[in-house]
CSV table of C-alpha atoms and ligand atoms in Angstrom, one decimal:
chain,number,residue,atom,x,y,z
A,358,UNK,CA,-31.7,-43.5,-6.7
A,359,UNK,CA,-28.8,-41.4,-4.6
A,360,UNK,CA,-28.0,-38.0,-5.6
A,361,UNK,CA,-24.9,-39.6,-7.0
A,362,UNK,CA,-27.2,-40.7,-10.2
A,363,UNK,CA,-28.3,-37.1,-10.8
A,364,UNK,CA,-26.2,-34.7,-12.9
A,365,UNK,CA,-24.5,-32.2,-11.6
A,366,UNK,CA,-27.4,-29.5,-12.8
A,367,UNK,CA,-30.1,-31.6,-10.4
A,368,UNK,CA,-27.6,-32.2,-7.8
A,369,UNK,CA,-27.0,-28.2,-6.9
A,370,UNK,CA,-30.8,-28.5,-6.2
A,371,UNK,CA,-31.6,-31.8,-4.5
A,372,UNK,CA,-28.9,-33.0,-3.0
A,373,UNK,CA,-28.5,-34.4,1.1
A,374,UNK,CA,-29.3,-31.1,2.4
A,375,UNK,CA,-32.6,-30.1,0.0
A,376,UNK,CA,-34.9,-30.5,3.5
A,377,UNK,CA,-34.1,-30.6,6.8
A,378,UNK,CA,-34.4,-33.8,8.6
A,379,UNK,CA,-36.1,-32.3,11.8
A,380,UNK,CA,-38.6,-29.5,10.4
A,381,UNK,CA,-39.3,-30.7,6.8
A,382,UNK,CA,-37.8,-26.9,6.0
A,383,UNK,CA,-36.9,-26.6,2.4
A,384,UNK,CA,-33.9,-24.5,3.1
A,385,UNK,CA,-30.5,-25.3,5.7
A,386,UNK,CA,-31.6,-23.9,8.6
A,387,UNK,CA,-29.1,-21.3,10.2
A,388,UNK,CA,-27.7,-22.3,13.3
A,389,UNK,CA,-25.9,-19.8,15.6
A,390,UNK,CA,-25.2,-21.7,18.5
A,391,UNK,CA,-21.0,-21.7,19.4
A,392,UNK,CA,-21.0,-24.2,21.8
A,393,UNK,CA,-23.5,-27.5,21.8
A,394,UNK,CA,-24.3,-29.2,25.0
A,395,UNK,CA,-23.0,-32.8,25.5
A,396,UNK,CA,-26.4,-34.5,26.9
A,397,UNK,CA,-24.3,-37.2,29.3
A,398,UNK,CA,-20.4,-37.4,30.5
A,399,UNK,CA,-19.3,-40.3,28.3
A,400,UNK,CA,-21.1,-39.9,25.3
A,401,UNK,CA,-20.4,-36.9,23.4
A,402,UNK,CA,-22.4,-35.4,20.4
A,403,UNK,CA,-21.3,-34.9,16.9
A,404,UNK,CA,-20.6,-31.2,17.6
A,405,UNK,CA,-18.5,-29.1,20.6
A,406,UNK,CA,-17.4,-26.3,19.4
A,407,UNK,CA,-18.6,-23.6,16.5
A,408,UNK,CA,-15.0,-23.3,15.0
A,409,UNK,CA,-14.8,-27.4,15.0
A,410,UNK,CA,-17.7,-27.3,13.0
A,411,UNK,CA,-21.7,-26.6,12.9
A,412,UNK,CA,-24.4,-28.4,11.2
A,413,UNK,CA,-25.0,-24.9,9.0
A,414,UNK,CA,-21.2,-25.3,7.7
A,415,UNK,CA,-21.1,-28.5,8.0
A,416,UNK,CA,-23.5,-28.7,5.0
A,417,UNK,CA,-22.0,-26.3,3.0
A,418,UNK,CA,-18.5,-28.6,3.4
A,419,UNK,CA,-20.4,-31.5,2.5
A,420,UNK,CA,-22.0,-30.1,-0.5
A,421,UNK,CA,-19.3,-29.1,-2.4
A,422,UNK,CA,-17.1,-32.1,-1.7
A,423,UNK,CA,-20.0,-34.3,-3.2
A,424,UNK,CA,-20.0,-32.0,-6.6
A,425,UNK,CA,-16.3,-31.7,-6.5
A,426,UNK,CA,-16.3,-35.9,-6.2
A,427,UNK,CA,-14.3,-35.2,-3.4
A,428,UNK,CA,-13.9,-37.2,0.5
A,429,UNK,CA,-14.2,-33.8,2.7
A,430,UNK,CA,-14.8,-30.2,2.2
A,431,UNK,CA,-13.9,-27.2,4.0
A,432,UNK,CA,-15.5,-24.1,4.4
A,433,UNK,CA,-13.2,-20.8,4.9
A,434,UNK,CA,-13.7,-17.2,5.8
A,435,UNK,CA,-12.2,-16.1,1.9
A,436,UNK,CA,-10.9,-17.6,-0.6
A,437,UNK,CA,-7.7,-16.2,0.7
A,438,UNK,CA,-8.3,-17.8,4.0
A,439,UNK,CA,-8.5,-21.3,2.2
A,440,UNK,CA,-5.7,-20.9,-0.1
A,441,UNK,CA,-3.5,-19.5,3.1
A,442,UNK,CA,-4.7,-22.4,5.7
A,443,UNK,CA,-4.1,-25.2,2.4
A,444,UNK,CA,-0.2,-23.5,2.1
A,445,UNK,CA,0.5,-24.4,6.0
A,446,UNK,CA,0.3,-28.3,5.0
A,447,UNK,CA,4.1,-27.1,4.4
A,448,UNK,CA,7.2,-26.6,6.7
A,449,UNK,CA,10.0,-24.8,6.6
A,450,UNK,CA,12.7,-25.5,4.1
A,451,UNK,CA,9.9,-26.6,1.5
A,452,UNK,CA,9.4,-25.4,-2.2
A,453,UNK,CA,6.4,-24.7,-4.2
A,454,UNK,CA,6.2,-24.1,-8.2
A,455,UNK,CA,3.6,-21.4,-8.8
A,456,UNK,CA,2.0,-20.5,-12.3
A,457,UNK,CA,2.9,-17.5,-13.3
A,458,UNK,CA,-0.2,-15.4,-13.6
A,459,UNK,CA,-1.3,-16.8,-10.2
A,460,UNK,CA,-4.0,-14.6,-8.2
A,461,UNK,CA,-2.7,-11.3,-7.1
A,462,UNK,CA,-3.3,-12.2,-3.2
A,463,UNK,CA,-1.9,-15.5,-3.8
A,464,UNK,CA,0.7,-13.9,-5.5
A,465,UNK,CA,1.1,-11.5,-1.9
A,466,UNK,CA,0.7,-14.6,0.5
A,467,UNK,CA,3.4,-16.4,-1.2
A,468,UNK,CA,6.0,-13.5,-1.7
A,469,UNK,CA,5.5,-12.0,1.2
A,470,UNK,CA,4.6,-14.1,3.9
A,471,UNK,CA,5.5,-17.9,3.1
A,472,UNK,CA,8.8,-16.6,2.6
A,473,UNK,CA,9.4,-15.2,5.9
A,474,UNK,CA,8.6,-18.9,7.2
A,475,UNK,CA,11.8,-20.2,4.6
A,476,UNK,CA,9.3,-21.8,2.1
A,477,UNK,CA,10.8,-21.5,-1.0
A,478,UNK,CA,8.8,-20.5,-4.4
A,479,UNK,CA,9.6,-20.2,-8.2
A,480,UNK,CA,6.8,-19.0,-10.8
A,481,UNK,CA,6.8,-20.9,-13.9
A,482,UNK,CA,4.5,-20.2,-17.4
A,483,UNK,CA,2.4,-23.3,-15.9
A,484,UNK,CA,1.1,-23.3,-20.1
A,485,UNK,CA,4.9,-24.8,-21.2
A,486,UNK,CA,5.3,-28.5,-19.2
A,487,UNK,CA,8.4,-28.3,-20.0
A,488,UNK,CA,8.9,-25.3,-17.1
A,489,UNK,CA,7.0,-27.1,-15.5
A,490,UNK,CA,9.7,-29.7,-15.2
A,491,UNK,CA,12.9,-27.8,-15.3
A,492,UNK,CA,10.9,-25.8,-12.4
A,493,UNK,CA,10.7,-28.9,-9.8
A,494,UNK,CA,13.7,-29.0,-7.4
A,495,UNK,CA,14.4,-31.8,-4.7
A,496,UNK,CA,12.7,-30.0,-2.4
A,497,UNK,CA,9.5,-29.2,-4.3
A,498,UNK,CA,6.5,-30.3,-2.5
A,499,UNK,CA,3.6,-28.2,-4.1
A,500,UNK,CA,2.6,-27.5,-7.7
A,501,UNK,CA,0.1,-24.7,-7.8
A,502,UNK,CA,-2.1,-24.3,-10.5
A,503,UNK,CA,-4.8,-21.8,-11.4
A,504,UNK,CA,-6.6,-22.6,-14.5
A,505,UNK,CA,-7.8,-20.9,-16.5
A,506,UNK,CA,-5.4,-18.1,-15.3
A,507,UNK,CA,-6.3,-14.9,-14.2
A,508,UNK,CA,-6.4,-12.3,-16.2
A,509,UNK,CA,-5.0,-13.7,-19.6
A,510,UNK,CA,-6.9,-16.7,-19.5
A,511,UNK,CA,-3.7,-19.3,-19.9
A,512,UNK,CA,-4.8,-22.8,-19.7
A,513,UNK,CA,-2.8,-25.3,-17.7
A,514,UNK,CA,-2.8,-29.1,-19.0
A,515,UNK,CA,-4.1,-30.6,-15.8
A,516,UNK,CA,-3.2,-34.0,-16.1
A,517,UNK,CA,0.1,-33.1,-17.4
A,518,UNK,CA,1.0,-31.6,-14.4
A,519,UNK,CA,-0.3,-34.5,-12.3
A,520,UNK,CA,1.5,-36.7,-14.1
A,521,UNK,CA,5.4,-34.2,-13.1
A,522,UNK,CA,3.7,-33.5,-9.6
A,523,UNK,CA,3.7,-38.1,-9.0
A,524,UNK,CA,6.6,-38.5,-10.7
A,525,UNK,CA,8.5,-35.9,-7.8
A,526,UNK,CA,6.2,-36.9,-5.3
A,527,UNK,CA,4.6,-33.7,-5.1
A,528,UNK,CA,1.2,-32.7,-4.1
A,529,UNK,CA,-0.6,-30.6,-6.2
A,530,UNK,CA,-3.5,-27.3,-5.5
A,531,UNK,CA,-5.6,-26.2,-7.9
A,532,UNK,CA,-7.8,-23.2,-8.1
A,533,UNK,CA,-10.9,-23.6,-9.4
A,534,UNK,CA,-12.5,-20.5,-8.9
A,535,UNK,CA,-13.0,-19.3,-12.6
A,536,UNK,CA,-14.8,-22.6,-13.8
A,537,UNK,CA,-16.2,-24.4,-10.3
A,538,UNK,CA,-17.4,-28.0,-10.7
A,539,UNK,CA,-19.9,-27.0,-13.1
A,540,UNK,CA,-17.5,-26.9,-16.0
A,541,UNK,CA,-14.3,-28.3,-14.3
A,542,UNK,CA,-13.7,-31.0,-11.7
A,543,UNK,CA,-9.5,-31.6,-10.7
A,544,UNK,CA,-9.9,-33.7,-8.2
A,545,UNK,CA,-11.4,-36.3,-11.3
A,546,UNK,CA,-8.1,-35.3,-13.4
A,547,UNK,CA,-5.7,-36.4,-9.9
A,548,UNK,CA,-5.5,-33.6,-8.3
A,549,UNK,CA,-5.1,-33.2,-4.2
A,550,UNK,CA,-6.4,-30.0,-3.1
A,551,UNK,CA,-9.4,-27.9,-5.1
A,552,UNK,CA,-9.2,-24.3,-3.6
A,553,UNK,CA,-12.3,-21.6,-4.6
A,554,UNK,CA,-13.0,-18.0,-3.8
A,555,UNK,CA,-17.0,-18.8,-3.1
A,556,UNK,CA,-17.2,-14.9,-3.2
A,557,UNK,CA,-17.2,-15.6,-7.0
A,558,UNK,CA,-19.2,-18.4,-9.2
A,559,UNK,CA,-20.3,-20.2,-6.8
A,560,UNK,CA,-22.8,-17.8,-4.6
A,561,UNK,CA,-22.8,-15.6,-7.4
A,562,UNK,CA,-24.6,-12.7,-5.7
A,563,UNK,CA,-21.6,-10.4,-5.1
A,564,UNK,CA,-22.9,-10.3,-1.5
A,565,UNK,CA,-20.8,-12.9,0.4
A,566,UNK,CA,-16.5,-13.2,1.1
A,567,UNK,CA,-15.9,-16.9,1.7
A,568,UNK,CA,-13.3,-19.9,0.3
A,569,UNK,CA,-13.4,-23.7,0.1
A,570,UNK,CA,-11.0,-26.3,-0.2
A,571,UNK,CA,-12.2,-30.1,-1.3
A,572,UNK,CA,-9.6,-33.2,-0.7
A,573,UNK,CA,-10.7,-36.5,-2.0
A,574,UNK,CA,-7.9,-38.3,0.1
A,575,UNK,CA,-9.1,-38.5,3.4
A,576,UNK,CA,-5.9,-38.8,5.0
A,577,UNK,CA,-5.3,-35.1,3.4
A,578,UNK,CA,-8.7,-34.0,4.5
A,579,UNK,CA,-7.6,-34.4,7.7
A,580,UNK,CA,-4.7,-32.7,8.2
A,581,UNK,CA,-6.5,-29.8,6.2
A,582,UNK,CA,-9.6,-29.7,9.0
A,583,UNK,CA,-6.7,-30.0,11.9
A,584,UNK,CA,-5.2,-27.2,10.2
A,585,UNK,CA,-8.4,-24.9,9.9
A,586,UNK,CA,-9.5,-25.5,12.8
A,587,UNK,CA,-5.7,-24.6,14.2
A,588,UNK,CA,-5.7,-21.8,12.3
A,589,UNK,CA,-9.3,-20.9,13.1
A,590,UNK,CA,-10.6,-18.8,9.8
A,591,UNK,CA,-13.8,-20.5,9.6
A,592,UNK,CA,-16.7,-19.2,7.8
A,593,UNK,CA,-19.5,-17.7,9.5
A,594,UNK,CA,-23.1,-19.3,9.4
A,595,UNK,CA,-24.9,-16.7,7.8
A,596,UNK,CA,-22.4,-16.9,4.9
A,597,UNK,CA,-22.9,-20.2,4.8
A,598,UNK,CA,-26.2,-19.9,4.0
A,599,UNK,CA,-25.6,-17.2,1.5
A,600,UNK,CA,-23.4,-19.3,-0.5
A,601,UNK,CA,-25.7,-22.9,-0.3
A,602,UNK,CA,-28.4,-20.6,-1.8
A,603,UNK,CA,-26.2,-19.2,-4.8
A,604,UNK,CA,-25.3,-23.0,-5.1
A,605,UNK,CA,-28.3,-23.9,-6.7
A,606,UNK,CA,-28.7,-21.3,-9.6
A,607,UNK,CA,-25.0,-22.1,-10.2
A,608,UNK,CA,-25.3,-24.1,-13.5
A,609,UNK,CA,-27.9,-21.9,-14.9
A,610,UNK,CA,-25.9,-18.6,-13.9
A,611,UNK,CA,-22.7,-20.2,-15.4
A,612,UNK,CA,-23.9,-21.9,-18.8
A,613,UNK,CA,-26.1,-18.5,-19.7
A,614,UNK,CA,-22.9,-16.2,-18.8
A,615,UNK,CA,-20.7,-18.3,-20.8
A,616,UNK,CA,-22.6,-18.6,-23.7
A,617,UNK,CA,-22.5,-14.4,-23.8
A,618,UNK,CA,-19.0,-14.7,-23.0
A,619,UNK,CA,-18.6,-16.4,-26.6
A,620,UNK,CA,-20.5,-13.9,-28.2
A,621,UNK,CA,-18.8,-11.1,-27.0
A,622,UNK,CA,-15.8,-12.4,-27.8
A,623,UNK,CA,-16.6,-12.9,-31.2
A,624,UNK,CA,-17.7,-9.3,-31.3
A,625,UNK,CA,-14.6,-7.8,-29.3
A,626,UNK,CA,-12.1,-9.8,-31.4
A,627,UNK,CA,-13.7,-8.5,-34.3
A,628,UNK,CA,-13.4,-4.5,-33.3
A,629,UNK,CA,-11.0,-2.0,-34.7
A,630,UNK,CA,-10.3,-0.6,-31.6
A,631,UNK,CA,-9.5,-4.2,-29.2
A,632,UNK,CA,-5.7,-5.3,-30.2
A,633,UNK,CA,-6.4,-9.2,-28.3
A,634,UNK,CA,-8.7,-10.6,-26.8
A,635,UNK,CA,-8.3,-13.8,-24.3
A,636,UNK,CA,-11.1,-16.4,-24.3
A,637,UNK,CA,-10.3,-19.9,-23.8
A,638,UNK,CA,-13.6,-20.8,-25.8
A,639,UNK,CA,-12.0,-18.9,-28.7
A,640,UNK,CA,-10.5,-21.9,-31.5
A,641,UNK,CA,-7.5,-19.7,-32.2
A,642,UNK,CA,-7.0,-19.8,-27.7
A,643,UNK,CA,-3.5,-21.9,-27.8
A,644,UNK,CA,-5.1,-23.5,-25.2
A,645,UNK,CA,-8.7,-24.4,-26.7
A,646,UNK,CA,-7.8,-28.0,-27.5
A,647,UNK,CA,-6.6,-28.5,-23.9
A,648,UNK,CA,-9.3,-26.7,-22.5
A,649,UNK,CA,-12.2,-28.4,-24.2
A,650,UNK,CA,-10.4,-32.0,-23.0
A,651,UNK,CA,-10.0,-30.8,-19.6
A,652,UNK,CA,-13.6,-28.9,-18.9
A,653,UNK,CA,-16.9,-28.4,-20.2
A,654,UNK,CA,-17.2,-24.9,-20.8
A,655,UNK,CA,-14.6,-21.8,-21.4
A,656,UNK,CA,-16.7,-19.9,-18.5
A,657,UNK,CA,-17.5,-16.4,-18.3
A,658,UNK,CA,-14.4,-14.4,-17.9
A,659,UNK,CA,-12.7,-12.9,-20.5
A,660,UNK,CA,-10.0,-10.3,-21.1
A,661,UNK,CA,-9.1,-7.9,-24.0
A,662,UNK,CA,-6.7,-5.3,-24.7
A,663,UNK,CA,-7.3,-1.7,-25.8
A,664,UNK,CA,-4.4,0.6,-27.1
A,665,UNK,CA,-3.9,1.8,-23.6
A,666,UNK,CA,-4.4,3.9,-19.9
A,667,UNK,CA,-6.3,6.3,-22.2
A,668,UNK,CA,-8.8,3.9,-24.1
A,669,UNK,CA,-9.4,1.9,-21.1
A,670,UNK,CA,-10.6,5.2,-19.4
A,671,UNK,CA,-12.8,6.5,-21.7
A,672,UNK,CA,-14.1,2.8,-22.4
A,673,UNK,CA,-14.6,2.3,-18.7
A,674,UNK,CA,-16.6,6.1,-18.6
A,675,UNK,CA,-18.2,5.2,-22.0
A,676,UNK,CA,-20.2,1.6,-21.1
A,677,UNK,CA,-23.5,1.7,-18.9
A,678,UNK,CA,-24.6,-2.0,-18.1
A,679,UNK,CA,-21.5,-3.5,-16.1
A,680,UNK,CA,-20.3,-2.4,-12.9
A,681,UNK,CA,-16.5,-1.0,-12.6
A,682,UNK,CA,-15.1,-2.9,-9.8
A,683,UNK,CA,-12.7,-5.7,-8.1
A,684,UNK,CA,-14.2,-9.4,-8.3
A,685,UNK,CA,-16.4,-11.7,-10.6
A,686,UNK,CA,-18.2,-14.2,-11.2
A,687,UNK,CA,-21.8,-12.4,-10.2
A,688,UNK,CA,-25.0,-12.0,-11.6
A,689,UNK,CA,-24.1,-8.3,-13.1
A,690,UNK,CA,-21.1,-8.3,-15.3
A,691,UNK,CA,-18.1,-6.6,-13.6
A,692,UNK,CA,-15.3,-5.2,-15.6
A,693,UNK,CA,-11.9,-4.7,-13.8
A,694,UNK,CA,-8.9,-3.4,-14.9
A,695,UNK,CA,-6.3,-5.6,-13.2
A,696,UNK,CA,-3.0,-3.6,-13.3
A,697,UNK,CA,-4.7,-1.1,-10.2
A,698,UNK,CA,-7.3,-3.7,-8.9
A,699,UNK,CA,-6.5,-7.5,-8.9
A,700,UNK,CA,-2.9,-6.9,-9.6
A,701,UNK,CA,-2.0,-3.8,-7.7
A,702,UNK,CA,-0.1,-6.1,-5.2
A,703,UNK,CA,2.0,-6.9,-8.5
A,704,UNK,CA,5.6,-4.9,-9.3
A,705,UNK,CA,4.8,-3.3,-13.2
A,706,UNK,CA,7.8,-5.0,-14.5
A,707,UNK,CA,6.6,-8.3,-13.0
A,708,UNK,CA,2.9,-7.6,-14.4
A,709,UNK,CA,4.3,-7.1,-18.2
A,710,UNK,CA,5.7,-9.8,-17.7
A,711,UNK,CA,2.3,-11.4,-17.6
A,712,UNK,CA,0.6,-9.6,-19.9
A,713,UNK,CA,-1.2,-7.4,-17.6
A,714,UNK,CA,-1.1,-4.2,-19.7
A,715,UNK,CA,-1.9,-0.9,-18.9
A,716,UNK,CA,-4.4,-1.3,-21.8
A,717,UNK,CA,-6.1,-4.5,-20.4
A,718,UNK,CA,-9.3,-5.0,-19.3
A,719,UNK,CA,-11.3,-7.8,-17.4
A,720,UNK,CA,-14.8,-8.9,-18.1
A,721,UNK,CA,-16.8,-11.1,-16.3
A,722,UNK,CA,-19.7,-12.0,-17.9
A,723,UNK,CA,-23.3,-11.7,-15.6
A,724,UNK,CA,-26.6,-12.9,-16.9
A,725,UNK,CA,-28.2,-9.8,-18.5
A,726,UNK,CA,-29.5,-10.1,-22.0
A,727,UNK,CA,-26.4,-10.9,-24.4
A,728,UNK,CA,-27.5,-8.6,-27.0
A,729,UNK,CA,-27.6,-5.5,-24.6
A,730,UNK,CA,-24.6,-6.2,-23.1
A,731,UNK,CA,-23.1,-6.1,-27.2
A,732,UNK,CA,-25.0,-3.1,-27.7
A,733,UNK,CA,-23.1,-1.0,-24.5
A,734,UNK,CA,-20.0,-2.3,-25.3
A,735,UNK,CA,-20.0,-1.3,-29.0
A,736,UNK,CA,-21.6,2.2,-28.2
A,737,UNK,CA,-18.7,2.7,-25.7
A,738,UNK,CA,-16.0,1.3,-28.5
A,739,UNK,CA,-17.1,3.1,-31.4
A,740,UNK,CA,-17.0,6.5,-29.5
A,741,UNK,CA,-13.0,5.5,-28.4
A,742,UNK,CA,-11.3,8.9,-29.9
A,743,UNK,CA,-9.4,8.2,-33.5
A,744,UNK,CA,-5.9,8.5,-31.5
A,745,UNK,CA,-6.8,5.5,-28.6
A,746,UNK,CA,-7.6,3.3,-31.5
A,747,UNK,CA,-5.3,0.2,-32.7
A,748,UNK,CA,-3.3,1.9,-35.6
A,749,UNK,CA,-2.4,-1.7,-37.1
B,1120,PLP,C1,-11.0,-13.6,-5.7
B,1120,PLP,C2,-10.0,-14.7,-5.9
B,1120,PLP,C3,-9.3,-15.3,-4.9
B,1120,PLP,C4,-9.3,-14.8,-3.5
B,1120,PLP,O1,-10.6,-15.0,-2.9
B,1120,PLP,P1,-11.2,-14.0,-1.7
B,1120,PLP,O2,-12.5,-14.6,-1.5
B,1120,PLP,O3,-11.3,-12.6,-2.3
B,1120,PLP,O4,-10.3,-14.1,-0.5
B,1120,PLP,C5,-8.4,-16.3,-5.2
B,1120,PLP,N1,-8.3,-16.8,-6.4
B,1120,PLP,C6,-9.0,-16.3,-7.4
B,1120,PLP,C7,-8.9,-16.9,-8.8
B,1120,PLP,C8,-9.9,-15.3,-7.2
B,1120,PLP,O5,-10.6,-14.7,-8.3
C-alpha cells in the first residue's frame, strides 16, 4: 500500500519521510549545510543553494502538500511570510476581494503595503455570496478567504466562492490555519492557493514562527517557489524540524481540543454573564450547515462576548489554567482579547464593524482535561461583579 491508502490520522505518522533513507533514523534529520557541492561540472545535484531548497525543508514542503492533496508545498519563515510572498503572484493595477474579518496582519499587508504597489482591494462579509459577487470588478484577480474567520468564527461557503472566483477567472487563497487538513482540505473543494500560520495547529507547541503555502496546479506551484525563492523568506531547518514533529500529534491534538471546544461552548452559551458566543460546531452557528458540508470538525477556537473592557478584565485576572496571550492553536489554551492583540493593527470603527468588541474574548482550546478547563472558567465567571453582568 502507498501512504495515499492511509487516512489522514496514519499519514501525519508514516508518511515518505517516517525514516531516513541513508541512516534508518526514525526522525528527518537536520541538515545545516547552505551550499551543497556539485560532485562533477556537467551533472549537477538535486540541491545548490539553502534558500533554493534543503532536504530538511524540502520534507516539510512535501509533507504537507501530500495531506493537503496538493502538487507542491512551500515552506515560509511565518505565516505572514507565506501569505505576503502568495500576494506578489499579482502586478500592479490588480484587485483582490478580501473577507472582512480577515487576519489582522493580513489585514496590515494589504492596507498598507499592497496598496503602495497600486493593487487594489475591497473587503466583503465573505458569509453573504451575494457580496461576494457584487464585490468582483474587471480587474479582480484574487478572492481571499479565511474560514472559519478570525475572531467571530464566520464561515465562508467554499465552493460557492469557487464557483464566482471561475466564473471571473479569478484565482482564489484560502487560509487554513484555524482547521488545517485535519478537519478541512480547499484545495479538494477547488481552491488554488492553501496559506497556514504553522506557528498555530500544525506544530502546535507554541515554540516555532513559520507559514506554508500548498498549490495543487503545478504550473502555480511554480511561479509560487520562483517567487520565494526571489523573495527569499524561507524557513530555517531547525524550524522545520520543530514543525514535522508537531505534525504528527496533529489529529490527536486537534480532535481532543475540539471536542472541549464543544463543551465549553455549551457551558459559555449557557452563562448569565456571556451575551454570545461564536462556535461554528454550535446548531444555532448560521453557518453550521455549511460548515459541517465543507469540513469535518468546528476546531478548537471559539469566541464569546462579555458585557465589556471591565468583565473581560476581571475575567482575564479571574481564570488560572489558560495563558493570556497573542496566538493559538497550542497545546495550552490561550485566550486573547483581539481588539489590543490580533486586531490592534485594526481602526475601532473598522473593528465594530466586525464584531470585534471591547467585550470579546478569544479562546483557543489546548488539550488539558475538558472538565478543569469548565471548572476555571466558571469560577472566574461566577465571581464577574453584579454590574459586568449581561442585564438582559
Ligand atoms: C497567526 C495567523 C497568521 C499569521 O501567521 P504568523 O505565523 O504569525 O506570521 C495568519 N493567519 C491566521 C489565521 C493566523 O492565526
Amino acid at each position: 500500500m502507498t501512504t495515499h491508502d492511509w487516512t489522514l490520522e496514519t499519514q501525519l505518522v508514516h508518511n515518505a519521510f517516517k525514516t531516513d533513507r541513508s541512516t534508518g533514523a526514525v526522525s528527518v534529520p537536520i541538515q545545516h549545510a547552505s551550499t551543497f557541492h556539485q560532485s562533477s561540472f556537467d551533472d549537477f545535484g538535486q540541491y545548490d543553494y539553502s534558500r533554493s531548497g534543503t532536504p530538511t525543508r524540502q520534507a516539510l514542503e512535501d509533507t504537507i502538500a501530500a495531506l493537503e492533496g496538493g502538487t507542491r508545498g512551500l515552506a515560509f519563515a511565518s505565516g505572514m511570510a507565506a501569505i505576503s510572498t502568495a500576494f506578489l503572484l499579482l502586478s500592479k493595477g490588480d484587485h483582490v476581494l478580501v473577507t472582512r474579518d480577515v487576519y489582522g496582519g493580513t489585514f496590515r499587508m494589504i492596507t498598507q503595503v499592497l496598496s503602495r504597489f497600486g493593487i487594489e482591494h475591497t473587503f466583503v462579509d465573505m458569509t453573504n455570496l451575494n457580496e461576494v459577487k457584487q464585490g468582483i470588478q474587471s480587474n479582480t484577480k484574487v478572492i481571499y478567504m479565511e474560514t472559519p474567520s478570525n475572531p467571530t468564527l464566520g464561515i465562508t461557503d467554499i465552493e460557492g466562492v469557487v464557483q464566482i472566483a471561475k466564473e471571473h477567472d479569478c484565482l482564489t487563497f484560502l487560509d487554513n490555519t484555524f482547521l488545517t487538513p485535519a478537519l478541512q482540505r480547499p484545495l479538494d473543494l477547488g481552491v488554488d492557493v492553501v496559506l497556514h500560520s504553522a506557528t498555530k495547529f500544525l506544530s502546535g507547541h507554541s515554540d516555532v514562527l513559520s507559514g506554508l503555502a500548498v498549490v495543487k496546479d503545478e504550473k502555480l506551484g511554480d511561479e509560487l517557489y520562483s517567487l520565494q525563492n526571489s523573495f527569499g523568506a524561507v524557513l530555517g531547518v531547525q524550524d522545520c524540524w520543530l514543525v514535522l514533529r508537531g505534525l504528527k500529534t496533529l489529529q490527536v491534538r486537534l480532535e481532543k481540543a475540539s471536542q472541549t471546544a464543544l463543551e465549553l461552548a455549551t457551558f459559555l452559551k449557557e452563562h448569565p454573564a456571556v451575551k454570545k458566543v461564536y462556535y461554528p460546531g454550535l446548531d444555532d452557528h448560521p453557518g453550521a450547515d455549511i460548515q459541517r458540508k465543507q469540513a469535518s470538525g468546528a476546531g478548537a477556537v471559539l469566541s464569546f462576548e462579555l458585557e465589556n473592557q471591565a468583565a473581560v478584565k476581571e475575567l482575564v485576572d479571574g481564570v488560572t489554567l489558560p495563558v493570556f496571550a497573542v496566538s493559538l492553536g497550542a497545546v495550552e489554551s490561550i485566550l486573547s482579547y483581539p481588539a489590543k492583540m490580533s486586531h490592534a493593527a485594526m481602526p475601532k470603527e473598522e473593528r465594530e464593524k466586525r464584531g470585534i468588541t471591547d467585550g470579546l474574548l478569544r479562546l483557543s482550546v489546548g488539550v488539558e482535561n475538558g472538565e478543569d478547563l469548565k471548572r476555571d472558567f466558571k469560577q472566574a465567571l461566577d465571581q464577574l461583579k453584579p454590574a459586568l453582568v449581561n442585564q438582559s
